[in-house]
Short mmCIF file of C-alpha atoms in Angstrom, two decimals:
data_model
loop_
_atom_site.label_atom_id
_atom_site.label_comp_id
_atom_site.label_asym_id
_atom_site.label_seq_id
_atom_site.Cartn_x
_atom_site.Cartn_y
_atom_site.Cartn_z
CA MET A 22 -19.17 -24.41 28.37
CA THR A 23 -17.69 -23.60 24.99
CA THR A 24 -14.94 -21.26 24.79
CA ARG A 25 -13.74 -19.17 21.92
CA SER A 26 -10.96 -20.92 21.06
CA GLU A 27 -13.02 -23.85 20.59
CA HIS A 28 -15.11 -22.23 17.81
CA ASP A 29 -12.16 -20.92 16.14
CA THR A 30 -11.67 -21.93 12.57
CA SER A 31 -8.76 -19.57 11.68
CA HIS A 32 -5.60 -20.56 10.91
CA PHE A 33 -1.74 -19.80 10.29
CA GLU A 34 -1.01 -21.40 6.84
CA ALA A 35 3.02 -21.27 5.94
CA ILE A 36 3.52 -19.39 2.54
CA PRO A 37 6.20 -21.65 0.15
CA GLU A 38 9.64 -19.91 0.18
CA SER A 39 9.03 -19.69 -3.71
CA ARG A 40 5.75 -17.65 -3.24
CA CYS A 41 7.44 -15.43 -0.34
CA LYS A 42 9.98 -14.57 -3.38
CA GLU A 43 7.48 -13.60 -5.49
CA LEU A 44 5.53 -11.61 -2.68
CA LEU A 45 9.04 -10.08 -2.42
CA ALA A 46 9.15 -8.98 -6.19
CA ALA A 47 5.87 -7.73 -6.35
CA HIS A 48 6.15 -5.36 -3.47
CA THR A 49 8.25 -1.98 -3.07
CA ALA A 50 7.23 -1.09 0.83
CA GLY A 51 8.57 -3.14 3.78
CA ARG A 52 10.24 -2.58 7.23
CA VAL A 53 13.66 -3.34 8.27
CA GLY A 54 14.40 -4.49 11.86
CA TRP A 55 17.52 -4.27 13.83
CA SER A 56 18.96 -3.90 17.67
CA ALA A 57 20.53 -0.61 17.88
CA PRO A 58 22.76 0.44 20.71
CA ASP A 59 19.76 1.47 22.35
CA GLY A 60 17.42 -1.18 21.68
CA PRO A 61 15.38 -2.74 18.82
CA VAL A 62 14.34 -0.35 16.06
CA ILE A 63 11.85 -0.97 12.88
CA LEU A 64 11.56 1.30 9.92
CA PRO A 65 9.68 1.44 6.96
CA VAL A 66 11.66 1.46 3.52
CA THR A 67 10.89 1.44 -0.19
CA TYR A 68 13.07 -1.15 -1.56
CA SER A 69 13.98 -3.32 -4.44
CA TYR A 70 14.05 -7.49 -4.83
CA TYR A 71 17.43 -7.46 -6.94
CA ASN A 72 19.18 -10.26 -7.72
CA THR A 73 18.01 -12.17 -4.43
CA GLN A 74 18.53 -9.22 -2.40
CA ILE A 75 16.45 -6.41 -0.64
CA VAL A 76 17.97 -3.21 -1.76
CA PHE A 77 17.17 0.20 -0.47
CA ARG A 78 18.25 3.68 -0.72
CA THR A 79 19.12 5.55 2.73
CA SER A 80 20.97 9.13 3.67
CA PRO A 81 24.48 8.68 4.61
CA HIS A 82 23.48 10.44 7.70
CA GLY A 83 20.21 8.67 8.92
CA ALA A 84 19.31 5.60 11.30
CA LEU A 85 19.55 3.55 8.62
CA SER A 86 22.93 4.24 7.42
CA SER A 87 24.46 2.44 10.25
CA LEU A 88 23.47 -0.91 8.45
CA GLU A 89 26.50 -0.16 6.17
CA ARG A 90 28.52 -2.05 8.08
CA ARG A 91 27.49 -5.69 8.34
CA THR A 92 24.31 -6.27 10.35
CA ARG A 93 22.19 -8.56 11.22
CA VAL A 94 18.62 -7.72 10.45
CA ALA A 95 14.98 -8.74 9.92
CA PHE A 96 12.92 -7.72 6.87
CA GLU A 97 9.04 -7.84 6.64
CA ILE A 98 6.61 -7.17 4.15
CA ASP A 99 2.72 -7.67 4.70
CA GLU A 100 -0.58 -7.38 3.97
CA VAL A 101 -3.64 -6.90 6.46
CA ASP A 102 -7.07 -6.24 6.27
CA GLU A 103 -8.01 -4.99 9.77
CA GLN A 104 -11.37 -5.33 8.73
CA GLY A 105 -11.34 -8.60 7.00
CA MET A 106 -8.98 -10.00 10.00
CA SER A 107 -7.07 -11.90 7.28
CA GLY A 108 -3.58 -11.08 6.19
CA TRP A 109 -0.16 -12.37 4.74
CA ASN A 110 3.34 -11.63 6.09
CA VAL A 111 6.92 -12.69 4.92
CA LEU A 112 9.86 -12.63 6.99
CA VAL A 113 13.58 -12.51 5.87
CA ARG A 114 16.23 -12.78 8.28
CA GLY A 115 20.00 -12.12 7.10
CA THR A 116 22.67 -9.66 6.82
CA ALA A 117 22.46 -5.88 5.74
CA GLN A 118 25.67 -4.04 4.24
CA GLY A 119 26.32 -1.20 2.25
CA VAL A 120 26.90 -1.86 -1.54
CA THR A 121 30.34 -1.19 -2.68
CA ASN A 122 30.63 -3.08 -6.03
CA ARG A 123 31.29 -0.49 -8.49
CA TYR A 124 29.26 -3.01 -11.09
CA ASN A 125 26.27 -3.29 -8.72
CA LEU A 126 26.17 0.30 -8.01
CA THR A 127 26.00 1.59 -11.75
CA SER A 128 22.98 -1.03 -12.18
CA LEU A 129 21.47 0.23 -8.90
CA TRP A 130 21.37 3.88 -9.91
CA LYS A 131 20.13 2.92 -13.00
CA ASP A 132 17.52 0.43 -12.25
CA GLY A 133 17.22 0.10 -8.38
CA PRO A 134 14.58 1.31 -5.74
CA VAL A 135 13.54 4.86 -5.72
CA PRO A 136 13.20 6.35 -2.29
CA TRP A 137 10.29 8.39 -1.67
CA ALA A 138 11.75 10.78 0.96
CA ALA A 139 13.97 13.68 -0.12
CA GLY A 140 17.46 14.38 0.39
CA VAL A 141 21.02 12.92 -0.62
CA ARG A 142 20.05 9.36 -0.56
CA THR A 143 23.22 7.98 -1.93
CA LEU A 144 23.64 4.99 0.08
CA PHE A 145 22.60 1.72 -1.11
CA ILE A 146 22.24 -1.10 1.28
CA ALA A 147 21.78 -4.56 0.31
CA ILE A 148 20.44 -7.29 2.40
CA THR A 149 21.44 -10.78 2.00
CA PRO A 150 18.60 -13.29 2.86
CA GLU A 151 19.39 -16.35 4.99
CA ARG A 152 15.86 -17.58 5.75
CA ILE A 153 12.56 -16.56 4.09
CA THR A 154 9.39 -17.35 5.80
CA GLY A 155 5.79 -16.64 5.31
CA ARG A 156 2.80 -17.07 6.58
CA ALA A 157 -1.28 -16.28 6.04
CA VAL A 158 -3.80 -16.24 8.56
CA ARG A 159 -7.29 -15.73 8.37
CA ALA A 160 -9.75 -15.46 11.34
CA ALA A 161 -13.28 -16.63 11.59
CA PHE A 162 -14.36 -16.47 15.17
CA VAL A 163 -18.09 -17.67 15.40
CA ASP A 164 -18.94 -15.89 18.32
CA MET B 9 22.91 19.73 -14.63
CA THR B 10 19.84 19.08 -12.44
CA THR B 11 19.51 15.90 -10.23
CA ARG B 12 16.89 14.25 -9.16
CA SER B 13 17.13 15.43 -5.38
CA GLU B 14 17.22 18.88 -6.88
CA HIS B 15 13.76 18.27 -8.29
CA ASP B 16 12.48 16.34 -5.01
CA THR B 17 9.96 18.33 -3.20
CA SER B 18 8.79 14.98 -1.00
CA HIS B 19 9.94 15.38 2.61
CA PHE B 20 9.63 13.47 5.75
CA GLU B 21 7.41 15.38 8.58
CA ALA B 22 7.66 14.74 12.29
CA ILE B 23 3.91 13.16 13.75
CA PRO B 24 3.55 14.75 17.29
CA GLU B 25 3.20 12.28 19.82
CA SER B 26 -0.31 12.93 20.78
CA ARG B 27 -1.17 12.08 17.18
CA CYS B 28 0.97 8.86 17.30
CA LYS B 29 -1.05 7.89 20.31
CA GLU B 30 -4.40 8.42 18.50
CA LEU B 31 -3.01 6.73 15.20
CA LEU B 32 -2.01 3.92 17.72
CA ALA B 33 -5.69 3.64 19.50
CA ALA B 34 -7.44 3.73 16.05
CA HIS B 35 -5.52 0.74 14.47
CA THR B 36 -5.44 -3.19 15.73
CA ALA B 37 -2.83 -4.49 13.65
CA GLY B 38 1.09 -3.83 14.12
CA ARG B 39 4.62 -5.52 14.11
CA VAL B 40 6.96 -6.25 17.02
CA GLY B 41 10.49 -6.58 16.65
CA TRP B 42 13.12 -7.65 19.16
CA SER B 43 16.26 -9.60 19.38
CA ALA B 44 15.92 -13.32 19.32
CA PRO B 45 19.04 -15.47 20.05
CA ASP B 46 19.62 -16.15 16.47
CA GLY B 47 18.87 -12.45 15.56
CA PRO B 48 16.51 -9.80 14.77
CA VAL B 49 12.70 -10.94 14.17
CA ILE B 50 9.90 -8.91 13.19
CA LEU B 51 6.19 -10.41 13.57
CA PRO B 52 3.07 -9.02 13.05
CA VAL B 53 0.23 -8.75 15.98
CA THR B 54 -3.25 -7.55 16.65
CA TYR B 55 -3.36 -5.33 19.30
CA SER B 56 -5.18 -3.20 21.61
CA TYR B 57 -3.99 -0.06 22.60
CA TYR B 58 -4.88 -0.23 26.25
CA ASN B 59 -3.99 1.89 29.31
CA THR B 60 -0.97 3.63 27.30
CA GLN B 61 0.45 -0.07 26.66
CA ILE B 62 0.38 -2.00 23.56
CA VAL B 63 -1.21 -5.33 24.47
CA PHE B 64 -1.71 -8.12 22.43
CA ARG B 65 -2.58 -12.19 22.77
CA THR B 66 -0.34 -15.06 21.71
CA SER B 67 0.25 -18.64 22.31
CA PRO B 68 2.01 -20.00 25.33
CA HIS B 69 4.28 -21.80 22.67
CA GLY B 70 4.48 -19.56 19.83
CA ALA B 71 7.81 -17.39 18.85
CA LEU B 72 6.21 -14.29 20.91
CA SER B 73 5.81 -15.96 23.75
CA SER B 74 9.63 -15.24 24.77
CA LEU B 75 8.40 -11.97 25.23
CA GLU B 76 6.60 -12.96 28.59
CA ARG B 77 10.23 -12.47 30.14
CA ARG B 78 11.16 -9.05 30.27
CA THR B 79 12.03 -7.96 26.77
CA ARG B 80 13.56 -4.83 24.90
CA VAL B 81 11.07 -4.37 21.92
CA ALA B 82 10.21 -2.13 19.06
CA PHE B 83 6.66 -1.84 17.80
CA GLU B 84 5.37 -0.16 14.45
CA ILE B 85 2.31 0.58 13.05
CA ASP B 86 2.37 2.27 9.35
CA GLU B 87 0.06 2.93 6.31
CA VAL B 88 1.73 2.84 2.96
CA ASP B 89 0.58 4.03 -0.44
CA GLU B 90 2.49 2.33 -3.01
CA GLN B 91 1.02 3.68 -5.74
CA GLY B 92 0.95 7.28 -4.43
CA MET B 93 4.41 6.66 -2.96
CA SER B 94 3.00 8.33 0.56
CA GLY B 95 2.61 6.92 4.02
CA TRP B 96 3.12 7.34 7.81
CA ASN B 97 4.67 5.15 10.42
CA VAL B 98 4.48 5.27 14.19
CA LEU B 99 7.62 3.66 15.98
CA VAL B 100 7.30 2.46 19.95
CA ARG B 101 10.16 1.69 21.43
CA GLY B 102 10.06 -0.04 24.99
CA THR B 103 9.88 -3.19 26.96
CA ALA B 104 7.54 -6.07 26.42
CA GLN B 105 6.44 -8.36 29.36
CA GLY B 106 3.72 -10.95 30.51
CA VAL B 107 0.75 -9.71 32.21
CA THR B 108 0.34 -11.15 35.16
CA ASN B 109 -1.80 -9.08 37.35
CA ARG B 110 -5.32 -10.55 37.81
CA TYR B 111 -7.26 -7.38 37.43
CA ASN B 112 -5.74 -6.55 34.35
CA LEU B 113 -5.99 -9.86 33.28
CA THR B 114 -9.85 -10.11 33.83
CA SER B 115 -10.40 -6.74 32.11
CA LEU B 116 -8.18 -7.99 29.19
CA TRP B 117 -10.18 -11.55 28.59
CA LYS B 118 -13.46 -9.07 28.30
CA ASP B 119 -12.07 -6.05 26.52
CA GLY B 120 -8.64 -6.85 25.34
CA PRO B 121 -7.27 -7.26 22.16
CA VAL B 122 -8.98 -10.58 19.78
CA PRO B 123 -6.18 -12.35 18.15
CA TRP B 124 -7.01 -13.56 14.43
CA ALA B 125 -5.10 -16.90 14.52
CA ALA B 126 -6.32 -20.15 16.08
CA GLY B 127 -5.22 -22.03 18.81
CA VAL B 128 -4.93 -21.48 22.90
CA ARG B 129 -3.92 -18.18 22.81
CA THR B 130 -4.05 -17.45 26.87
CA LEU B 131 -0.76 -15.42 26.96
CA PHE B 132 -1.08 -11.99 26.99
CA ILE B 133 2.00 -9.41 26.36
CA ALA B 134 1.88 -5.60 27.51
CA ILE B 135 4.34 -3.33 25.79
CA THR B 136 5.11 -0.30 27.94
CA PRO B 137 6.44 2.53 25.67
CA GLU B 138 9.44 4.38 26.49
CA ARG B 139 9.66 6.41 23.40
CA ILE B 140 6.91 7.02 20.57
CA THR B 141 7.77 8.84 17.51
CA GLY B 142 5.97 8.91 14.16
CA ARG B 143 6.79 10.43 10.96
CA ALA B 144 4.96 11.15 7.30
CA VAL B 145 6.37 10.92 4.04
CA ARG B 146 5.11 11.84 0.84
CA ALA B 147 6.92 11.71 -2.70
CA ALA B 148 6.55 14.28 -5.41
CA PHE B 149 9.53 13.27 -8.04
CA VAL B 150 9.68 15.65 -11.04
CA ASP B 151 11.71 13.62 -13.14
#
C-alpha cells in the first residue's frame, strides 16, 4: 500500500535572509501578531520597510496602539496560490515600539507608510527585527 | 489648510459574523498566531472549516505541533489588493488542541484538509472559535 506521503514531492525550502529583506521591501501589506491581555491577535497593516525596520501608521485609539509601548511581536508577509497550492512567507520576530525620535517622525510623515483606513492615524509604530526567516512551499501530490 | 484625513473617504466596515463564516468556508489558506516561549509567532497553514472548527494538519515534529496541547491562538484570513488599496480580513480568536476523537480523525483523514508540504503530517489540530470578527477596508485618498 502506498500512502499519500510516499507520493509526496512537495517541499519546504528556506528563503535566505537577504531575499526575505528584498521581499519585505517589495511589499506593503502584512500582518502583526502579539499577545493581547485576552489572548493572541493578528491584524493586517500596510507598512514600509524603512531603515531595516517595519513601520506602520495607526490610530492612537485602536487595538494596534497598545504596541506603542515596547511589545514583542511577530510580523508576517506571504503570497499564497490556493489553486496552485504554492506560496512563500516571511516571518519577522522582534519588538514593536512607538516612534518618538523627531527626526525619524519628520521623515516618516514625508516618506513613510500611507495607511488605507480613514481617521487620525498619527501614531507610527516601528518593529525592530531580531530574526527574519522565510520559506517557500510547493505541493505536488500525485494521488 | 486641508489635511489628508479631511479628504479621506476610506473606511473600515465590520463584516457580519455570518459572512465571516462564509469566508472561512470559502478559503483554504490562513495564518495561526500564538505565543511561543520565545515570543509571538505567525505561521501559514492550509485548513478546512469543518463543523465550525478550523482544522489543519501538521507534522508531529514541527513548530505547529506545540498546539497539540491546548493553546490560545489567533487565526486570520485576508485578501489584500496592494494596488487597489482595499481588502478584508477575518480574525478568529479561540483555542487550538490536537484532535484525538477517533470518529473525528477518521472523517478528517477522509475529508479533511490536505497539507501542501511534504513529510509525515499525521497531526490534526482543531481551533475552536470563541470570537469571529471581520472587517473590510477601502482607501480613497484624494491628495
